Structure formats: C-alpha cells, structure tokens
PDB file of C-alpha atoms in Angstrom:
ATOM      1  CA  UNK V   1      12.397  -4.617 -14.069  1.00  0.00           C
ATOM      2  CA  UNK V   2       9.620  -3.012 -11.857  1.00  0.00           C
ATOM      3  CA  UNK V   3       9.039  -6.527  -9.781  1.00  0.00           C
ATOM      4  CA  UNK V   4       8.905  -6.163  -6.346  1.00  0.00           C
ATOM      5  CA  UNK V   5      10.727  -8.717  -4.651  1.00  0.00           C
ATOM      6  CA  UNK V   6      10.510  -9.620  -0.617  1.00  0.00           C
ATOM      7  CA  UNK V   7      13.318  -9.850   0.777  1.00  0.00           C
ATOM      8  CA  UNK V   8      13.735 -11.545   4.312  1.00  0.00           C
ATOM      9  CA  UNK V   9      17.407 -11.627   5.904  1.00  0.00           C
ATOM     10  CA  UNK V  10      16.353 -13.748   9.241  1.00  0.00           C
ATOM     11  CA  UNK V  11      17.240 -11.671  12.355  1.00  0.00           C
ATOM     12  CA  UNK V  12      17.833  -8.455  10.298  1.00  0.00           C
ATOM     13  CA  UNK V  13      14.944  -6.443  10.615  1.00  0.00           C
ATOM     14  CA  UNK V  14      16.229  -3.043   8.985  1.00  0.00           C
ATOM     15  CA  UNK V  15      17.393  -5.180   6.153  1.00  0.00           C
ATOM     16  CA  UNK V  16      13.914  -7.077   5.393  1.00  0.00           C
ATOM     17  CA  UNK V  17      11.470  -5.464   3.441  1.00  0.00           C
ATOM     18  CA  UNK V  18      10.332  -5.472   0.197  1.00  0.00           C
ATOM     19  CA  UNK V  19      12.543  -3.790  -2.972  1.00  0.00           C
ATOM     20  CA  UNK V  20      11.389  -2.776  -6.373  1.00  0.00           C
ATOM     21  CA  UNK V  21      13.798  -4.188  -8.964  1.00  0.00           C
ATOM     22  CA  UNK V  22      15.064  -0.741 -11.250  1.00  0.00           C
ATOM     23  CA  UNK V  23      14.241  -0.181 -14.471  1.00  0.00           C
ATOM     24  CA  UNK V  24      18.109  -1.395 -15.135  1.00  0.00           C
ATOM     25  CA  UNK V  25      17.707  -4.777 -13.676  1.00  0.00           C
ATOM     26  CA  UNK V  26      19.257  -3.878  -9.936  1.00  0.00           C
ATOM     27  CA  UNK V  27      18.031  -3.951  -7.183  1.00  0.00           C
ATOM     28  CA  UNK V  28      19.489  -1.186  -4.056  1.00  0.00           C
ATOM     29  CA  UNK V  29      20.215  -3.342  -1.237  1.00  0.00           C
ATOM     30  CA  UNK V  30      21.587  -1.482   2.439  1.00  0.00           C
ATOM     31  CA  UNK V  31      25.355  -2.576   2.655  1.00  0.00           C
ATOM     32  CA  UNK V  32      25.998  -3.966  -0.733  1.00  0.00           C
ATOM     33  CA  UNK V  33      24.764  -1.458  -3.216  1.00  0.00           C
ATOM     34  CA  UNK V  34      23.188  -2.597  -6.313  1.00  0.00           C
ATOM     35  CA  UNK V  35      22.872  -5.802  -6.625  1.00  0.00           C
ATOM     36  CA  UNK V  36      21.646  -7.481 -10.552  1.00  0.00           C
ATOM     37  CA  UNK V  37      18.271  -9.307 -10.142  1.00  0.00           C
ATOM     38  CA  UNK V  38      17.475  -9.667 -13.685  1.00  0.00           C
ATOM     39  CA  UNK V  39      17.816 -13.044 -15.198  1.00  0.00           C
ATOM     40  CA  UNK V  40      17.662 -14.782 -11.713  1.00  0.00           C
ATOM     41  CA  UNK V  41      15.334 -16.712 -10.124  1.00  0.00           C
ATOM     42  CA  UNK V  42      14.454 -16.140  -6.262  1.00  0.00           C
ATOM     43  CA  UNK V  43      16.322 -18.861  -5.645  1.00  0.00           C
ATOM     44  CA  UNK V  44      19.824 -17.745  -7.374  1.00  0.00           C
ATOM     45  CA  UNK V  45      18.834 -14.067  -5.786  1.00  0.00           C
ATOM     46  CA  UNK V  46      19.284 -15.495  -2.254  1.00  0.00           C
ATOM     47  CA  UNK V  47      21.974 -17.426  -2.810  1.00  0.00           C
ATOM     48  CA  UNK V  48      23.982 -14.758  -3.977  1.00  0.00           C
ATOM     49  CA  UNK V  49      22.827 -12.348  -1.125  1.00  0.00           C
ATOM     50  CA  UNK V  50      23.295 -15.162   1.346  1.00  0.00           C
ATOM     51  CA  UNK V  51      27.141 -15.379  -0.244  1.00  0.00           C
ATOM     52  CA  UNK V  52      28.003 -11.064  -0.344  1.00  0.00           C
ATOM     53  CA  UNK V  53      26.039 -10.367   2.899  1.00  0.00           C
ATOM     54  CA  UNK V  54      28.344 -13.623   4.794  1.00  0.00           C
ATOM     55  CA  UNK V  55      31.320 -12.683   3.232  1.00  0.00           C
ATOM     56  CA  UNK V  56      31.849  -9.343   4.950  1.00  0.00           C
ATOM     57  CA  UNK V  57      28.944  -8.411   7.198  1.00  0.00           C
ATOM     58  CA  UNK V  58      26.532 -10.699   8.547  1.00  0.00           C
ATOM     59  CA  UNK V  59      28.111 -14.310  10.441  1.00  0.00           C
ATOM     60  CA  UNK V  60      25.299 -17.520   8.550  1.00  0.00           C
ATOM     61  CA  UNK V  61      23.404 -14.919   7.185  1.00  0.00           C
ATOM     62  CA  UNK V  62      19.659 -16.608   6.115  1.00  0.00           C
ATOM     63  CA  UNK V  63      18.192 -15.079   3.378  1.00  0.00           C
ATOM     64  CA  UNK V  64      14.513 -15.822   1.456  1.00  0.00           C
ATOM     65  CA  UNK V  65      13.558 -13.972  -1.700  1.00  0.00           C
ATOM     66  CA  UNK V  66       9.946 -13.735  -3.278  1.00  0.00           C
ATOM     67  CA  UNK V  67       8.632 -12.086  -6.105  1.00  0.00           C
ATOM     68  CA  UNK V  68       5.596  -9.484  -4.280  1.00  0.00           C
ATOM     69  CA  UNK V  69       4.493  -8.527  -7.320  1.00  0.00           C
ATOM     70  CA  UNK V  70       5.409  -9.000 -11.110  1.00  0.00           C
ATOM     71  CA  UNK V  71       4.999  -5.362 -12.258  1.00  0.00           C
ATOM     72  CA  UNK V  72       6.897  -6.383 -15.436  1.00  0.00           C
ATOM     73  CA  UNK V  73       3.812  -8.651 -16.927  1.00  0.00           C
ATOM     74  CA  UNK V  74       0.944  -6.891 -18.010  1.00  0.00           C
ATOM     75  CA  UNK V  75      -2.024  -7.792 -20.201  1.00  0.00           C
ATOM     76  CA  UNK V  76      -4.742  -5.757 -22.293  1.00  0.00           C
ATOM     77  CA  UNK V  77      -8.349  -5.679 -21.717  1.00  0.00           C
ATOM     78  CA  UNK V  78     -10.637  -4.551 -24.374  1.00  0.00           C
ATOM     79  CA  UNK V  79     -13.573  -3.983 -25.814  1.00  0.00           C
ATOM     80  CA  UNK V  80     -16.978  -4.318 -23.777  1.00  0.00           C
ATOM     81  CA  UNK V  81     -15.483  -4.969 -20.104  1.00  0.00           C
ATOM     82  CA  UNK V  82     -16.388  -2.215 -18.054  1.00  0.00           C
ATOM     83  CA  UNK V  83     -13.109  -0.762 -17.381  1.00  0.00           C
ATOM     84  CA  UNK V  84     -10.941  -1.632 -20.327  1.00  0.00           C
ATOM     85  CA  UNK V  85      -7.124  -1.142 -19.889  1.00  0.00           C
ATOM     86  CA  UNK V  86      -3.707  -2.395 -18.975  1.00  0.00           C
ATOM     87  CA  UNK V  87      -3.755  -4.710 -16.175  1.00  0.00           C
ATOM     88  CA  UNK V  88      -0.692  -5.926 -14.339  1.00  0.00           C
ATOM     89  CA  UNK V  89      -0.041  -9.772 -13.006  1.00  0.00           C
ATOM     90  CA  UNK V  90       0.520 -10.314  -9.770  1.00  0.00           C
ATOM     91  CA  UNK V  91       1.130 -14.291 -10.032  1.00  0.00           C
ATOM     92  CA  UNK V  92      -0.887 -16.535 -11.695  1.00  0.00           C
ATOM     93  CA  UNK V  93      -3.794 -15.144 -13.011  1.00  0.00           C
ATOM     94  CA  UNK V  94      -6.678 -16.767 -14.840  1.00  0.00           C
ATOM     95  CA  UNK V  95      -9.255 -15.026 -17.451  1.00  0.00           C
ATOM     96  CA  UNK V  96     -12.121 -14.548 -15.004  1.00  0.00           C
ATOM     97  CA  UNK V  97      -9.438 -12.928 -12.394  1.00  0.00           C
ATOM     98  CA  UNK V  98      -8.465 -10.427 -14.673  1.00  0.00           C
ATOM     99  CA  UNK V  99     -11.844  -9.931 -16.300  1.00  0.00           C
ATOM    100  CA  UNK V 100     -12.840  -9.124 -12.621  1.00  0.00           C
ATOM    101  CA  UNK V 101     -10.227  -6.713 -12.326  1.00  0.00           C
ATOM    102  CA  UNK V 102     -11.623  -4.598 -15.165  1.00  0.00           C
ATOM    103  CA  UNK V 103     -14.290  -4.646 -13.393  1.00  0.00           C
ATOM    104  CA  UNK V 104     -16.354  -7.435 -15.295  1.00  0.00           C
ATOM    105  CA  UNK V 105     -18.787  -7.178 -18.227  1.00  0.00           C
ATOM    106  CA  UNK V 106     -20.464  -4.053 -20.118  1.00  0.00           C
ATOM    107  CA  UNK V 107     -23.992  -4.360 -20.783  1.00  0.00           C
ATOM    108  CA  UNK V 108     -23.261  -4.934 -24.040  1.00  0.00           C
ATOM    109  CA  UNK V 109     -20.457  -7.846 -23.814  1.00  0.00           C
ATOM    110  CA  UNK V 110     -21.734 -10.205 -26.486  1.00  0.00           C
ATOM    111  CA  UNK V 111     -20.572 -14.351 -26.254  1.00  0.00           C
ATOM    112  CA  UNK V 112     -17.293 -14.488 -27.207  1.00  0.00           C
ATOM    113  CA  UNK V 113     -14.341 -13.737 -25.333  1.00  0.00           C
ATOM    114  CA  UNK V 114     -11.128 -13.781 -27.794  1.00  0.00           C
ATOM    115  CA  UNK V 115      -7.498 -14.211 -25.841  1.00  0.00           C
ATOM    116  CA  UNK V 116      -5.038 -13.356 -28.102  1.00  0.00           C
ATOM    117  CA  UNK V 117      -0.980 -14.602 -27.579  1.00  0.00           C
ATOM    118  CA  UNK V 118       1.983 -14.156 -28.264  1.00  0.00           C
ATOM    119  CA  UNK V 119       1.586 -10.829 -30.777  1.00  0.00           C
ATOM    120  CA  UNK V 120       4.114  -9.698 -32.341  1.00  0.00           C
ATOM    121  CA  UNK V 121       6.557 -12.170 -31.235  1.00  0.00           C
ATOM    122  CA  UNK V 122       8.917 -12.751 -33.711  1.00  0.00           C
ATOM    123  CA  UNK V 123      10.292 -16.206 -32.497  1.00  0.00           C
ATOM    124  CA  UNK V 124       6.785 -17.880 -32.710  1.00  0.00           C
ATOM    125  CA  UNK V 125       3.218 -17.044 -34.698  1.00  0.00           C
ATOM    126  CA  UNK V 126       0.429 -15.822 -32.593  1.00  0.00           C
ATOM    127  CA  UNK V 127      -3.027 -17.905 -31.728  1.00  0.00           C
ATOM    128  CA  UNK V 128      -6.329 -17.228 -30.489  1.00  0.00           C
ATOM    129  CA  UNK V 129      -8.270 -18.530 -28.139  1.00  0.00           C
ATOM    130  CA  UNK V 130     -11.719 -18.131 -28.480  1.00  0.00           C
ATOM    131  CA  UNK V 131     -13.874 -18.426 -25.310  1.00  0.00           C
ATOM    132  CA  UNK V 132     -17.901 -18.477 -24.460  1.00  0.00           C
ATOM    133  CA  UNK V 133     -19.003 -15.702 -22.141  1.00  0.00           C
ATOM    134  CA  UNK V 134     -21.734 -18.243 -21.009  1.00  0.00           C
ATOM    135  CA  UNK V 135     -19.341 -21.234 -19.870  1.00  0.00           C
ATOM    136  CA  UNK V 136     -17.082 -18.929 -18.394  1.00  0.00           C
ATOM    137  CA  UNK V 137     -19.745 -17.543 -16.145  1.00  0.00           C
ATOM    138  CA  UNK V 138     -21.188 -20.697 -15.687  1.00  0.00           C
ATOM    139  CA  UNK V 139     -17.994 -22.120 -13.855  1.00  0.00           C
ATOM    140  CA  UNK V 140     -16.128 -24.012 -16.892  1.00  0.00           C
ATOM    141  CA  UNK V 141     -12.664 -24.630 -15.745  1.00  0.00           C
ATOM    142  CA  UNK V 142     -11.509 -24.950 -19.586  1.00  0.00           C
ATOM    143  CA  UNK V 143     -12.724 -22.032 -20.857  1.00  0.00           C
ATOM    144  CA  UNK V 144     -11.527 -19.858 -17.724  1.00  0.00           C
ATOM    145  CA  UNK V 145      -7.949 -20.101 -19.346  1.00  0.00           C
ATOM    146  CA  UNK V 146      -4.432 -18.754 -17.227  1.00  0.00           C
ATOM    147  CA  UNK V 147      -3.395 -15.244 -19.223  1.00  0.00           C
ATOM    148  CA  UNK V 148       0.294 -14.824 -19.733  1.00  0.00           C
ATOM    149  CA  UNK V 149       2.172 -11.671 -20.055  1.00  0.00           C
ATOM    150  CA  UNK V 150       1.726  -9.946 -23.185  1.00  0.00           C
ATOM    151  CA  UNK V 151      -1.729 -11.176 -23.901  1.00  0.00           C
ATOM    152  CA  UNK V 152      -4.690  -9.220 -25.362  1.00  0.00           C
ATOM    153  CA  UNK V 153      -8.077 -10.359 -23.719  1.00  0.00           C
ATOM    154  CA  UNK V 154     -11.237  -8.831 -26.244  1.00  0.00           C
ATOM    155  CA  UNK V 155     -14.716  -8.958 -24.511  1.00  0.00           C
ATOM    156  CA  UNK V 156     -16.861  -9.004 -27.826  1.00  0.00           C
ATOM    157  CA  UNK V 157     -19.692  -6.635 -28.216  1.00  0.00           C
ATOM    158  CA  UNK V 158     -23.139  -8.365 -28.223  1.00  0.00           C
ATOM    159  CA  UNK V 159     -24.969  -8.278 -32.092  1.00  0.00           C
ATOM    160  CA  UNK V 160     -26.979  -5.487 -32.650  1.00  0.00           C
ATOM    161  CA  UNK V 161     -29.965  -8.039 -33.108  1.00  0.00           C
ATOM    162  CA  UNK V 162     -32.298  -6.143 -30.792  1.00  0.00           C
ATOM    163  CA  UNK V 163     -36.342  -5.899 -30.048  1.00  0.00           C
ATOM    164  CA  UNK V 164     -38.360  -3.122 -28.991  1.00  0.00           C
ATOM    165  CA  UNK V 165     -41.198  -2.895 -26.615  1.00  0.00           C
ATOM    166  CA  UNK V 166     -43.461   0.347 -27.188  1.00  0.00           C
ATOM    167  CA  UNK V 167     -46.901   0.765 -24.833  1.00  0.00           C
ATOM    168  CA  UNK V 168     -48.004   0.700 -22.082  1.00  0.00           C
ATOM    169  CA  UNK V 169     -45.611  -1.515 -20.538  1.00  0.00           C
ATOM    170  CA  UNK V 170     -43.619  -0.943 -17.060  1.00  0.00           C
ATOM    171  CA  UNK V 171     -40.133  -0.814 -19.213  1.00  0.00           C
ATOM    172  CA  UNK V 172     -40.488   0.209 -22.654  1.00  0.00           C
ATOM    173  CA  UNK V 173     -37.379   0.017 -24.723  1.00  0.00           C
ATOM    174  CA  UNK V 174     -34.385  -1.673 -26.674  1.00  0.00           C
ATOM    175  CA  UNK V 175     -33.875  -5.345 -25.705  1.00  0.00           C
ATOM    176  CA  UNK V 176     -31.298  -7.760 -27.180  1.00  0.00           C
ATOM    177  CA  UNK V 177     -31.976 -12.016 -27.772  1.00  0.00           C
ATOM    178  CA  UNK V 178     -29.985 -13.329 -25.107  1.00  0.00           C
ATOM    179  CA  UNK V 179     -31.096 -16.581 -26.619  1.00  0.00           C
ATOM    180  CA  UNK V 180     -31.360 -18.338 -30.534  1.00  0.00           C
ATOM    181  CA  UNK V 181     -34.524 -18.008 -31.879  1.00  0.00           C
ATOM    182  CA  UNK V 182     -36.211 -19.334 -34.619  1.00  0.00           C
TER     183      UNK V 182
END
C-alpha cells in the first residue's frame, strides 16, 4: 500500500503512467478496474496485466511494471540530526543517504550512530548496530550500513565534556574535545 508503481503498456500512451497502489492493496487501472498489487512482485503484476488487458482489449499487449517509489517503507531519524523525523525509502538506501535526507548532523551529534532493527517484531529479537560518526564521514563502506524498513537510526548527542575560552580572544565561548585527551 501507498507504492507507486510505473506502469508502461508499449504503444498505449493514455494507459502508461504511474499509479499509487490504495491503501487496500489495488491498484485503479483504465479498462480493468481494480486490479490486487499486494503480495506481487513487478514481475507477477505484468504478467497478469499483460493476461486481462490481451484477453479482451488490447491484441500482444506489452506491459513493464516498476516500483517508483516504496511509500510503504519508512525509517526513523532521531536524536541530533538536524531534521529528525520519518523518512520514506525510495529503493535502496544506505545510512549516509538517509542521514543526508534529514539534513545531516546537529552541532551537537556526538560519535556514535546506533541503527536499531527489527523492533517490535515478534517473529525475531531486535539488534543494534552501533556505528562511528568519524568512519562514516570518513568514507567507510562498513560502517555506512543499507537501512531497511522499520529501522530506527539515533544520531547520539556529543558528551557534555566541554572547555571555555574567556578574554580577549576573537571567539570566546563553549567548546567541546573533538579529540581524547589525557
């Protein structure tokens, strides 16, 4: 429910656009009515439009489905991103693609990026994965794990371990260790 799926019928324009699966699991189609979409693949979707549409309107009817957009997958960004929220998939997504979609870090995003899967799923327990900020910035493929539906993506807060600089100094203030120190 809510994908949108392409839909191409070769040589029939005013049939080919694009089609938001209903909240039911159909999807309106000009001709046929509602067609179910839930619970097949592109693949099976064509096939059976390929079989109504030839059966009693179109003569070797050629028909492609995609999936646009999958509405129905969304994840949860939160804590210090700068925009945290629900974010929807739109095919395979990794962490820094939806991290950029929340519009990256805070200012006060600590080091630690926790991915948490499969919640509340009753058929299997939950992990989490529990990524640096640092590697995933630097370019680490293995930290910059693919999210799934359903996941929860924390950005952690940095520690409140902070220095001050008083004076006469161009930028007196608050400053936080970005590195261990002794």
């Amino acid at each position: 429910p809510r994908d949108v799926l392409g839909i191409t019928v070769w040589g029939q324009s005013d049939l080919s656009r694009d089609y938001t699966v209903d909240p039911d699991g159909f999807v309106p189609f000009p001709l046929i009515g509602r067609i179910m979409a839930v619970g097949r693949t592109p693949k099976e979707l064509a096939a059976h439009l390929t079989e109504v549409l030839g059966k009693d309107y179109l003569v070797n009817p050629q028909v492609s489905v995609t999936v646009k957009e999958y509405l129905s997958q969304k994840v949860q960004v939160l804590g210090a991103a700068e925009r945290p929220g629900v974010y929807y998939l739109t095919g395979p997504t990794s962490l820094l693609d939806i991290l950029s979609k929340a519009g990256g870090f805070a200012s006060p995003a600590g080091k630690q990026v926790l991915l948490v899967r499969n919640h509340g799923a009753s058929d299997s327990p939950g992990s989490v994965l529990r990524l640096n900020l640092d590697k995933i910035q630097a370019g680490d493929v293995s930290e910059n794990a693919r999210v799934r539906s359903q996941d929860i993506v924390i950005v952690s807060k940095a520690q409140e371990y902070s220095y001050f600089v008083f004076g006469e100094v161009t930028k007196p203030g608050a400053y936080r260790f970005d590195k261990e120190t002794n």
